[in-house]
CSV table of N, CA, C and O in Angstrom, one decimal:
chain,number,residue,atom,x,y,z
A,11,UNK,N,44.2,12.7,-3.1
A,11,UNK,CA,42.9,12.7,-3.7
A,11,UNK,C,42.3,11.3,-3.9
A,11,UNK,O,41.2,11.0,-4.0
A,12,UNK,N,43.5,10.6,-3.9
A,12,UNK,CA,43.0,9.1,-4.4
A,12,UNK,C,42.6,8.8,-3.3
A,12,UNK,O,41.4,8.6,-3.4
A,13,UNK,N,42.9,8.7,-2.5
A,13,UNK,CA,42.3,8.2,-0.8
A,13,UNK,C,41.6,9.2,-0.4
A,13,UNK,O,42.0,9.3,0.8
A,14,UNK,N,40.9,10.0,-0.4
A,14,UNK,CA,39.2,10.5,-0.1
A,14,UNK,C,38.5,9.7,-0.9
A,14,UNK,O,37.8,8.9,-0.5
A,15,UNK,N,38.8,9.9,-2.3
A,15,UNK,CA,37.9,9.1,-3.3
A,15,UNK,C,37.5,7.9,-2.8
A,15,UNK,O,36.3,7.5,-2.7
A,16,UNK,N,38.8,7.1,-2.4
A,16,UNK,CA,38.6,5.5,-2.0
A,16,UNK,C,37.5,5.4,-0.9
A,16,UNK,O,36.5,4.7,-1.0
A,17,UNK,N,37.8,6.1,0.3
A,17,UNK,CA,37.0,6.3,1.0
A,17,UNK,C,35.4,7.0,0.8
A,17,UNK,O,34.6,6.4,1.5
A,18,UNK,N,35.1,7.7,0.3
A,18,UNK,CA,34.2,8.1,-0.2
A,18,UNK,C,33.2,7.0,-1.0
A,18,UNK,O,32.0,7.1,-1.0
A,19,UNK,N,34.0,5.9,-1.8
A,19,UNK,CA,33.5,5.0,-2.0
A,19,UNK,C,32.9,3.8,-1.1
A,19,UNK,O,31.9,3.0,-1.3
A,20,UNK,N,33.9,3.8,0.0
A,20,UNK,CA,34.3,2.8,0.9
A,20,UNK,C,32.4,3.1,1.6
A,20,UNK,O,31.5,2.3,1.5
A,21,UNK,N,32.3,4.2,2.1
A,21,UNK,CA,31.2,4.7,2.8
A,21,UNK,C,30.1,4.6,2.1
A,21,UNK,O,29.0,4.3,2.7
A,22,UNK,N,30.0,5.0,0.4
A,22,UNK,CA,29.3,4.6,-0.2
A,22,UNK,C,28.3,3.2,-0.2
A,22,UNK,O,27.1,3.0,0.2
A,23,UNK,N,29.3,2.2,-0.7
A,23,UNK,CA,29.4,0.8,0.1
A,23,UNK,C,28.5,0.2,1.1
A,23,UNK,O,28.0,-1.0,1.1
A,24,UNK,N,28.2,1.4,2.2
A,24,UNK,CA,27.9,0.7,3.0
A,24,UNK,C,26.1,1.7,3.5
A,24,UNK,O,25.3,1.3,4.4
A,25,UNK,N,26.1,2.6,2.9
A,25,UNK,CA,25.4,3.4,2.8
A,25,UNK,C,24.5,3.2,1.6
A,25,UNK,O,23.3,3.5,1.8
A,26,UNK,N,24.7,3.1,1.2
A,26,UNK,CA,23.6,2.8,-0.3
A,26,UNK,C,22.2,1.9,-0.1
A,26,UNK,O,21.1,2.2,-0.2
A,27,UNK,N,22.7,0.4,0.4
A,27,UNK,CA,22.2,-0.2,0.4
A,27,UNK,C,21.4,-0.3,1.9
A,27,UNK,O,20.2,-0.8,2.0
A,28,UNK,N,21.9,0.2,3.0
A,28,UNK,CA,20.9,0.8,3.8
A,28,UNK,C,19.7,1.8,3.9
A,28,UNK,O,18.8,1.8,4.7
A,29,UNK,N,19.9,2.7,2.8
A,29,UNK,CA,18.7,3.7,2.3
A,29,UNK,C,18.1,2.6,1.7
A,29,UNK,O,17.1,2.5,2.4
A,30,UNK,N,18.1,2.1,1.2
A,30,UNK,CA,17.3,1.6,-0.1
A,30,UNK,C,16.2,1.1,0.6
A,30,UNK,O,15.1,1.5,0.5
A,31,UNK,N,16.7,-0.3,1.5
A,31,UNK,CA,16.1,-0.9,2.9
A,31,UNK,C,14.9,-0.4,3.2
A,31,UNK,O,13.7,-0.7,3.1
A,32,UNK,N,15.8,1.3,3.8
A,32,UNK,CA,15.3,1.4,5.0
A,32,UNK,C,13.9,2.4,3.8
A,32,UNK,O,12.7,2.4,4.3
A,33,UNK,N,14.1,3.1,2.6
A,33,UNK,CA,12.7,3.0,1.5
A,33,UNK,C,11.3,1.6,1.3
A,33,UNK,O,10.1,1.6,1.3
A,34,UNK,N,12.3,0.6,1.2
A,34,UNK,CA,11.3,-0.3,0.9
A,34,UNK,C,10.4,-0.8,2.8
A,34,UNK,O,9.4,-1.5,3.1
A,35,UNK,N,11.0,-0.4,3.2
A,35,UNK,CA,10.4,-0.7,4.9
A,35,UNK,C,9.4,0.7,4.7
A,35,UNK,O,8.2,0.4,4.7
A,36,UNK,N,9.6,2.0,4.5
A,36,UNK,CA,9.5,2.8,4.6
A,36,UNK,C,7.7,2.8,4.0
A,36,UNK,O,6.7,3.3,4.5
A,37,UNK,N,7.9,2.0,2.5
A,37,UNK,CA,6.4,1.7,1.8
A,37,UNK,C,5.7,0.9,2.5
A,37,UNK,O,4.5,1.0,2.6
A,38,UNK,N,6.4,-0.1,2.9
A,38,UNK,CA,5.4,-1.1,3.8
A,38,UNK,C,4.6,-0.4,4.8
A,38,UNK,O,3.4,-0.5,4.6
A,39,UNK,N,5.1,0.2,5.8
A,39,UNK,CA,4.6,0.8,6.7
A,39,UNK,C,3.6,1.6,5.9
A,39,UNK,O,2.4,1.3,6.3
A,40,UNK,N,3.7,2.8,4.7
A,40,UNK,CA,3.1,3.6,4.7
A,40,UNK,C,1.7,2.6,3.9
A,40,UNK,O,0.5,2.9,4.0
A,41,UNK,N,2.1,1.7,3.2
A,41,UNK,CA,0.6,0.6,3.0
A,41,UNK,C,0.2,-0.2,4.0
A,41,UNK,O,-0.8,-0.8,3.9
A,42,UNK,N,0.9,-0.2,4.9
A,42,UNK,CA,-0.5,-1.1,6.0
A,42,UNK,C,-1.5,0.2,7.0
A,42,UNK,O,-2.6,-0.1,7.6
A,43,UNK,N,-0.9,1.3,7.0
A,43,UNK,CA,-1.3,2.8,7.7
A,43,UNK,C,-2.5,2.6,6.2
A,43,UNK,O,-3.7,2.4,6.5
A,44,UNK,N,-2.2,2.6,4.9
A,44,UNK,CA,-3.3,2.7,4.0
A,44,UNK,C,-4.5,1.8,3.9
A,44,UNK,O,-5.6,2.1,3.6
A,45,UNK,N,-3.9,0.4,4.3
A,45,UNK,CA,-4.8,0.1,4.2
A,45,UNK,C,-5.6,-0.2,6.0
A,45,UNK,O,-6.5,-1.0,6.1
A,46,UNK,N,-5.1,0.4,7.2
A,46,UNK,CA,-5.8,0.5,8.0
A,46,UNK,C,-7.2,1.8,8.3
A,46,UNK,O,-8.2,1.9,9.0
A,47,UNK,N,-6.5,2.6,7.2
A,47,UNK,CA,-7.3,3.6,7.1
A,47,UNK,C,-8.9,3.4,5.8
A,47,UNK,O,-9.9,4.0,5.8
A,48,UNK,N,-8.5,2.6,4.9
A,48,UNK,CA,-9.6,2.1,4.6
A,48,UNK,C,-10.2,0.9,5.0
A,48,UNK,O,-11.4,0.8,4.5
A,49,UNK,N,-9.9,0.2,5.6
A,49,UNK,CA,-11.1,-0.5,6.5
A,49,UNK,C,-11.3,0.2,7.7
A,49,UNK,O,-12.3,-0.3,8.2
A,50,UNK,N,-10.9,1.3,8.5
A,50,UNK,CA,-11.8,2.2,9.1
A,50,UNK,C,-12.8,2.8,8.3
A,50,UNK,O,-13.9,2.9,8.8
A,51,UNK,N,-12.6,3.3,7.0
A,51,UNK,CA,-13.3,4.2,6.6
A,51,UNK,C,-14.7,2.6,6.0
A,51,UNK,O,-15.9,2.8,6.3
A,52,UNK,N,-14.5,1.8,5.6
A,52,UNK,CA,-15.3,0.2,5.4
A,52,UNK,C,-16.2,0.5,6.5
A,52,UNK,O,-17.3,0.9,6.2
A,53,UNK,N,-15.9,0.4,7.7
A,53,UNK,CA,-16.4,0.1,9.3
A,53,UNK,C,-17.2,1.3,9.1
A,53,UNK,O,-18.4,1.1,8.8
A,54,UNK,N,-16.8,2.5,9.2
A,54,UNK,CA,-17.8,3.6,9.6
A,54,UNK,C,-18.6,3.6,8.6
A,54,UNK,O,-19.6,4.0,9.1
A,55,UNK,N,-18.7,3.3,7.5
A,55,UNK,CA,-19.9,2.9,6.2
A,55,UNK,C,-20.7,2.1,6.7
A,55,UNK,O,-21.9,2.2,6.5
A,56,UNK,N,-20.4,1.4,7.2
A,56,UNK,CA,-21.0,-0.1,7.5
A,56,UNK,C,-22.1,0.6,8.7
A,56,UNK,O,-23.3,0.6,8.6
A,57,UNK,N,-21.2,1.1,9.9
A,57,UNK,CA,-21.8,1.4,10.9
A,57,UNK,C,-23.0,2.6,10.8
A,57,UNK,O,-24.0,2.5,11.6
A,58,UNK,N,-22.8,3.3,10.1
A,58,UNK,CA,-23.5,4.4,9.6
A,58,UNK,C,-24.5,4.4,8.7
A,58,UNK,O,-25.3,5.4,8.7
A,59,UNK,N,-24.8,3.2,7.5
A,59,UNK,CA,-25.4,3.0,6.3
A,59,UNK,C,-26.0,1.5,6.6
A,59,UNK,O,-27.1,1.3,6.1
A,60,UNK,N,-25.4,0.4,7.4
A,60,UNK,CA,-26.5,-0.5,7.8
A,60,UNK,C,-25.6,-1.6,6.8
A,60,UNK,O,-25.4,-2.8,7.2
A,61,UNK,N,-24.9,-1.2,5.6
A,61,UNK,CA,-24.2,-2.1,4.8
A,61,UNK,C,-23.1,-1.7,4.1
A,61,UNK,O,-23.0,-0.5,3.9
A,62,UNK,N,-22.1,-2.6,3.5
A,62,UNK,CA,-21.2,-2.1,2.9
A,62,UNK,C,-21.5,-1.8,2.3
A,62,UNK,O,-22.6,-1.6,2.0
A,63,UNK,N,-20.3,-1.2,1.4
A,63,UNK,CA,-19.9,-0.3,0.2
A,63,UNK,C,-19.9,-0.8,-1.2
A,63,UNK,O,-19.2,-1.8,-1.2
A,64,UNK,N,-20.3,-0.7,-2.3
A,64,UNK,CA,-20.2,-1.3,-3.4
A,64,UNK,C,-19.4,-1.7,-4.2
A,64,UNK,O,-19.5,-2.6,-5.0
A,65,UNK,N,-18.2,-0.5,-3.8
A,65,UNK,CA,-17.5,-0.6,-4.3
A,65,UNK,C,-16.4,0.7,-3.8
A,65,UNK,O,-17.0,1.6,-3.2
A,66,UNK,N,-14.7,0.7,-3.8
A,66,UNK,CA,-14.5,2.0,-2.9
A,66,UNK,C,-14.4,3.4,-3.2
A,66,UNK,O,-13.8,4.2,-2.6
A,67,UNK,N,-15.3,3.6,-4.3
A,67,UNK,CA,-15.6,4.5,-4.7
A,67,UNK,C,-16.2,5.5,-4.1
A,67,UNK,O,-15.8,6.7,-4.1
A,68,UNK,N,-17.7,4.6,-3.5
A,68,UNK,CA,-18.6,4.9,-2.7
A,68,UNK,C,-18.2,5.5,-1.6
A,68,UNK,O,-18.9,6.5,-1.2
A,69,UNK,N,-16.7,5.0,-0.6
A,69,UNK,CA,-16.4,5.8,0.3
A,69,UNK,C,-16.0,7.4,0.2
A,69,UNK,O,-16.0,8.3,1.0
A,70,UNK,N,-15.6,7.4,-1.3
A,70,UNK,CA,-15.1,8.9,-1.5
A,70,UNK,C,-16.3,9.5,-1.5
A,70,UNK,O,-16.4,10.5,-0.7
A,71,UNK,N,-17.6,9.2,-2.5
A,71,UNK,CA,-18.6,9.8,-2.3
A,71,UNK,C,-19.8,10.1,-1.7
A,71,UNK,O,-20.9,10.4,-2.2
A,72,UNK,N,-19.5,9.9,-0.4
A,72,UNK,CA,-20.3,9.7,0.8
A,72,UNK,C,-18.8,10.3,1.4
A,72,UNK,O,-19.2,10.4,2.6
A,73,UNK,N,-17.9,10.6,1.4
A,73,UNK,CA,-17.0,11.4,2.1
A,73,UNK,C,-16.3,11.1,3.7
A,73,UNK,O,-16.0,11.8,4.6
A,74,UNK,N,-16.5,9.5,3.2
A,74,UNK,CA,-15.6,8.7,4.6
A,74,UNK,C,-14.0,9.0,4.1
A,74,UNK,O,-13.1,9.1,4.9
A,75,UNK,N,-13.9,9.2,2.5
A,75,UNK,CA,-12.5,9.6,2.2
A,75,UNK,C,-12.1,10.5,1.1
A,75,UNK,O,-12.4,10.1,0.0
A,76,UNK,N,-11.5,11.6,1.2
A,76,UNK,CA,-11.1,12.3,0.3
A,76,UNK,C,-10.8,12.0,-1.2
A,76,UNK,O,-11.2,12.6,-2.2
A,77,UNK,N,-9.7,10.5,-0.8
A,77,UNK,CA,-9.4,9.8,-2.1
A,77,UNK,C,-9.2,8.5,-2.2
A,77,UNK,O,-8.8,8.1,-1.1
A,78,UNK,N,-9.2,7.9,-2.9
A,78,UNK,CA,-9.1,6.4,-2.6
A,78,UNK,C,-7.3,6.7,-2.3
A,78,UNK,O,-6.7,7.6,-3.0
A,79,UNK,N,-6.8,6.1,-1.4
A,79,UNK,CA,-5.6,6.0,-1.3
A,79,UNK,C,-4.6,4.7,-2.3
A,79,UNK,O,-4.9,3.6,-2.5
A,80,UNK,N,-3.5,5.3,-2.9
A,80,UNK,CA,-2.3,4.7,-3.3
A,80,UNK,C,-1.8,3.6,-2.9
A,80,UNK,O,-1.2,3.7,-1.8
A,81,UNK,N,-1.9,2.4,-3.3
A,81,UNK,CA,-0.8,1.5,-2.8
A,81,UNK,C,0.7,2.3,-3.2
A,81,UNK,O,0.9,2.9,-4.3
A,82,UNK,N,1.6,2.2,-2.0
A,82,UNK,CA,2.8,2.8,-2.5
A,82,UNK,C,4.2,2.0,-2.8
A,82,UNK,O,5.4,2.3,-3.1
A,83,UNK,N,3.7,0.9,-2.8
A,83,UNK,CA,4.5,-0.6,-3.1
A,83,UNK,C,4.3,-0.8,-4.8
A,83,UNK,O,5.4,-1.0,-5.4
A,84,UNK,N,3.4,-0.8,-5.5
A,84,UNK,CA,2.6,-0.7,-6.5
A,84,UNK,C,2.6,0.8,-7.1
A,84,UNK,O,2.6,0.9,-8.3
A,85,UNK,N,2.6,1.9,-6.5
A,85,UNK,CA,2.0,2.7,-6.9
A,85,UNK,C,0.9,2.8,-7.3
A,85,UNK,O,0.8,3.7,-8.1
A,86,UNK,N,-0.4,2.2,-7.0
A,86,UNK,CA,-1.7,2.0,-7.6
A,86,UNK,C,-2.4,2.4,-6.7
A,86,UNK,O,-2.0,2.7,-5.6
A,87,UNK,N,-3.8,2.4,-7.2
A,87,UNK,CA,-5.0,1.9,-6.3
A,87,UNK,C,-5.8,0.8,-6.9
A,87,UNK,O,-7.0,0.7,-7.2
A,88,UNK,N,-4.7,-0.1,-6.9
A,88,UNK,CA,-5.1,-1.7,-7.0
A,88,UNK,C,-5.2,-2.1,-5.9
A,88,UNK,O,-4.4,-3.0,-5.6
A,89,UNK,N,-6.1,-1.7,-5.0
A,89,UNK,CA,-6.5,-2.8,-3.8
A,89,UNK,C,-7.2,-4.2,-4.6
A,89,UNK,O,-7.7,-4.2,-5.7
A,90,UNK,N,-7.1,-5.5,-3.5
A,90,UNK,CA,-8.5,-6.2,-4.0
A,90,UNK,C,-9.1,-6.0,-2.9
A,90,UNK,O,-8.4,-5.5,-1.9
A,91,UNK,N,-10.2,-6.2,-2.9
A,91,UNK,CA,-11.5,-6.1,-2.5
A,91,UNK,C,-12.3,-7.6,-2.3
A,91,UNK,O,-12.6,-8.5,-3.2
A,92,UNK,N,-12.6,-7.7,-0.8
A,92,UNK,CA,-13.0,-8.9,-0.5
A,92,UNK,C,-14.4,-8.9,-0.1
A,92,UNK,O,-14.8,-8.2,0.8
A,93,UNK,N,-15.3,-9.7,-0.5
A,93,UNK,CA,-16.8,-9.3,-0.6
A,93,UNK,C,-17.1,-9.8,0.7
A,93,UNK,O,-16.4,-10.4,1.5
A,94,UNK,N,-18.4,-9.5,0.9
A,94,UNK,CA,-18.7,-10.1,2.5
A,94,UNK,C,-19.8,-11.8,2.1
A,94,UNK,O,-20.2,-12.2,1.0
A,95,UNK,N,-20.1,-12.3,3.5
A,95,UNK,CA,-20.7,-13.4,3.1
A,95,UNK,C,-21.7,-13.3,2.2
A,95,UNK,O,-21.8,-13.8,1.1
A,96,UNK,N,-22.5,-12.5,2.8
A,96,UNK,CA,-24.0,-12.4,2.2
A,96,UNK,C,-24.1,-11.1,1.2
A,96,UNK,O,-24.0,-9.9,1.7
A,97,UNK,N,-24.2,-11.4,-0.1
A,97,UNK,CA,-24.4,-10.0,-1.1
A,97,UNK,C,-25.0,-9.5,-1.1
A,97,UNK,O,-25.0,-8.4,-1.7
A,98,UNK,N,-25.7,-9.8,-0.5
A,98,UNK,CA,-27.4,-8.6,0.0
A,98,UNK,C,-26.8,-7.4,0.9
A,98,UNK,O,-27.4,-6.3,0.9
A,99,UNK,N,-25.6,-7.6,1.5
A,99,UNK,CA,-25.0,-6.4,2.3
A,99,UNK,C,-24.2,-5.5,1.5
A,99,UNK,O,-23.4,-4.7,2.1
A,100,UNK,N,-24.2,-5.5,0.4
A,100,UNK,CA,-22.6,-4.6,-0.2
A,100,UNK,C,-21.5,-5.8,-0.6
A,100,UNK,O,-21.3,-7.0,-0.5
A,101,UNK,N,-21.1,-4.7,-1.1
A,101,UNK,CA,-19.4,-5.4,-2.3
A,101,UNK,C,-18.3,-5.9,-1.2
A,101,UNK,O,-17.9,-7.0,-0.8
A,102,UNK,N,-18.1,-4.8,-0.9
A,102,UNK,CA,-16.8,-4.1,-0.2
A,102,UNK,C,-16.8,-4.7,1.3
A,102,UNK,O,-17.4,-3.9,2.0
A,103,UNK,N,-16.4,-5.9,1.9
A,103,UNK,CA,-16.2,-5.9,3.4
A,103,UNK,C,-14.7,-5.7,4.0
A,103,UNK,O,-14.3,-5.1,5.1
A,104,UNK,N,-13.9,-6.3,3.1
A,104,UNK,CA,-12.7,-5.7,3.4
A,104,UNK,C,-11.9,-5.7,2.3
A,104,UNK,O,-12.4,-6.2,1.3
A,105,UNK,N,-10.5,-5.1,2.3
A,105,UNK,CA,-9.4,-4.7,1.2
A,105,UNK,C,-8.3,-5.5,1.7
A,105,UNK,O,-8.3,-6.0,2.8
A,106,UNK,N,-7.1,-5.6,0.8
A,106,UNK,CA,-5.7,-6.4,1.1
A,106,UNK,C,-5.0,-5.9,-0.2
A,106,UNK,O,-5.4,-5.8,-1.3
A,107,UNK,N,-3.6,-5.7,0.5
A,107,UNK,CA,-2.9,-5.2,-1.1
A,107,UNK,C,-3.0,-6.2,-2.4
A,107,UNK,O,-3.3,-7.4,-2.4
A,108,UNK,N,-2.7,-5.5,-3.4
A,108,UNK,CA,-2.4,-6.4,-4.6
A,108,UNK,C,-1.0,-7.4,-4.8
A,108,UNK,O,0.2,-7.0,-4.6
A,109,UNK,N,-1.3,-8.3,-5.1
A,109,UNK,CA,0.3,-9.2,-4.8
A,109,UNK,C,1.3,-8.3,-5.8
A,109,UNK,O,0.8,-7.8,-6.8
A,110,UNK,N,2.5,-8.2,-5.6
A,110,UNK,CA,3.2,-8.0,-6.3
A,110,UNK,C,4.0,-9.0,-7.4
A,110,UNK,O,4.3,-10.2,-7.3
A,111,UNK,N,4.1,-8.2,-8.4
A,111,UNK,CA,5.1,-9.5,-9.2
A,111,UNK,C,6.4,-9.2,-8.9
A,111,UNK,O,7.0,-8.1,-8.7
A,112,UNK,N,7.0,-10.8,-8.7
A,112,UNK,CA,8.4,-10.6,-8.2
A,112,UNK,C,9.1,-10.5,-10.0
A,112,UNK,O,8.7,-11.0,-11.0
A,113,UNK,N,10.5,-9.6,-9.6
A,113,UNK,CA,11.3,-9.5,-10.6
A,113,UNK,C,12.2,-10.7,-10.9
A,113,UNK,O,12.8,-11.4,-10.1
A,114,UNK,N,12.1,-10.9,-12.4
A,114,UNK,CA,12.8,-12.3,-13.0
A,114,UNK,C,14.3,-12.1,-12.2
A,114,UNK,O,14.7,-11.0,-11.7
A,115,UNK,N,15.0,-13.2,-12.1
A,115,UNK,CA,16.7,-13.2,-11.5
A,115,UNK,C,17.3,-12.7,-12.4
A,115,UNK,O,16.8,-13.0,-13.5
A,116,UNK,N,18.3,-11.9,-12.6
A,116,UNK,CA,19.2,-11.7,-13.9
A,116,UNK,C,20.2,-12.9,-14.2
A,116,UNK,O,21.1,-13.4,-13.5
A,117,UNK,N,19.6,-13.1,-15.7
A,117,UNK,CA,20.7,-14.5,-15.7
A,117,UNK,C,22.0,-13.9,-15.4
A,117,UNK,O,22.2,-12.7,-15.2
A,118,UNK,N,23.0,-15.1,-15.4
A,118,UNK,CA,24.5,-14.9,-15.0
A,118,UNK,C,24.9,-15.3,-16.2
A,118,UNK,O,24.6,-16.4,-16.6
A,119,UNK,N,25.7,-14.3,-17.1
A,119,UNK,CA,26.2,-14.7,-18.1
A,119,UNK,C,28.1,-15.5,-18.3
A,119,UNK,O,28.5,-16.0,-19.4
């Protein structure tokens, strides 16, 4: 019994920290798919309306999108929001995630 256990750990080991990885890859992907899908939905506003968006609100309600999408890194819909040159066009020319805060080191006691 003691050697399944050991092994069982042993595999643990080496398996744990490969899920974890292959989660945090897993978000990245699914926020740059997010945020390619809102500057498509940016562009067809644009293309459609003559100017951007005011805000991305506007794309839900004009029905370029269902919902504002999730950062899934964040869990938010903390995009920022990058204005275009000229304000006379709209808010909204393009989006980029929210920086994350990195976690403090754990001291070593």
């Amino acid at each position: 019994m003691l050697v399944v256990m050991t092994l069982i750990a042993m595999l643990l080991t080496l398996a744990v920290p490969r899920y974890f990885g292959s989660l945090e890859k897993s978000r990245i992907r699914v926020q740059q798919q997010n945020v390619a899908t809102l500057r498509d939905a940016i562009d067809k506003y644009k293309a459609d309306l003559g100017r951007y968006p005011d805000n991305l609100q506007d794309l839900v309600v004009k029905s370029y999108l269902r919902q504002i999408p999730l950062d899934p890194v964040t869990e938010a819909a903390d995009w920022v929001v990058i204005a275009p040159a000229d304000p006379q066009t709209g808010n909204v020319y393009d989006i980029q995630p929210a920086p994350v805060a990195q976690q403090p080191a754990a001291e070593e006691r």
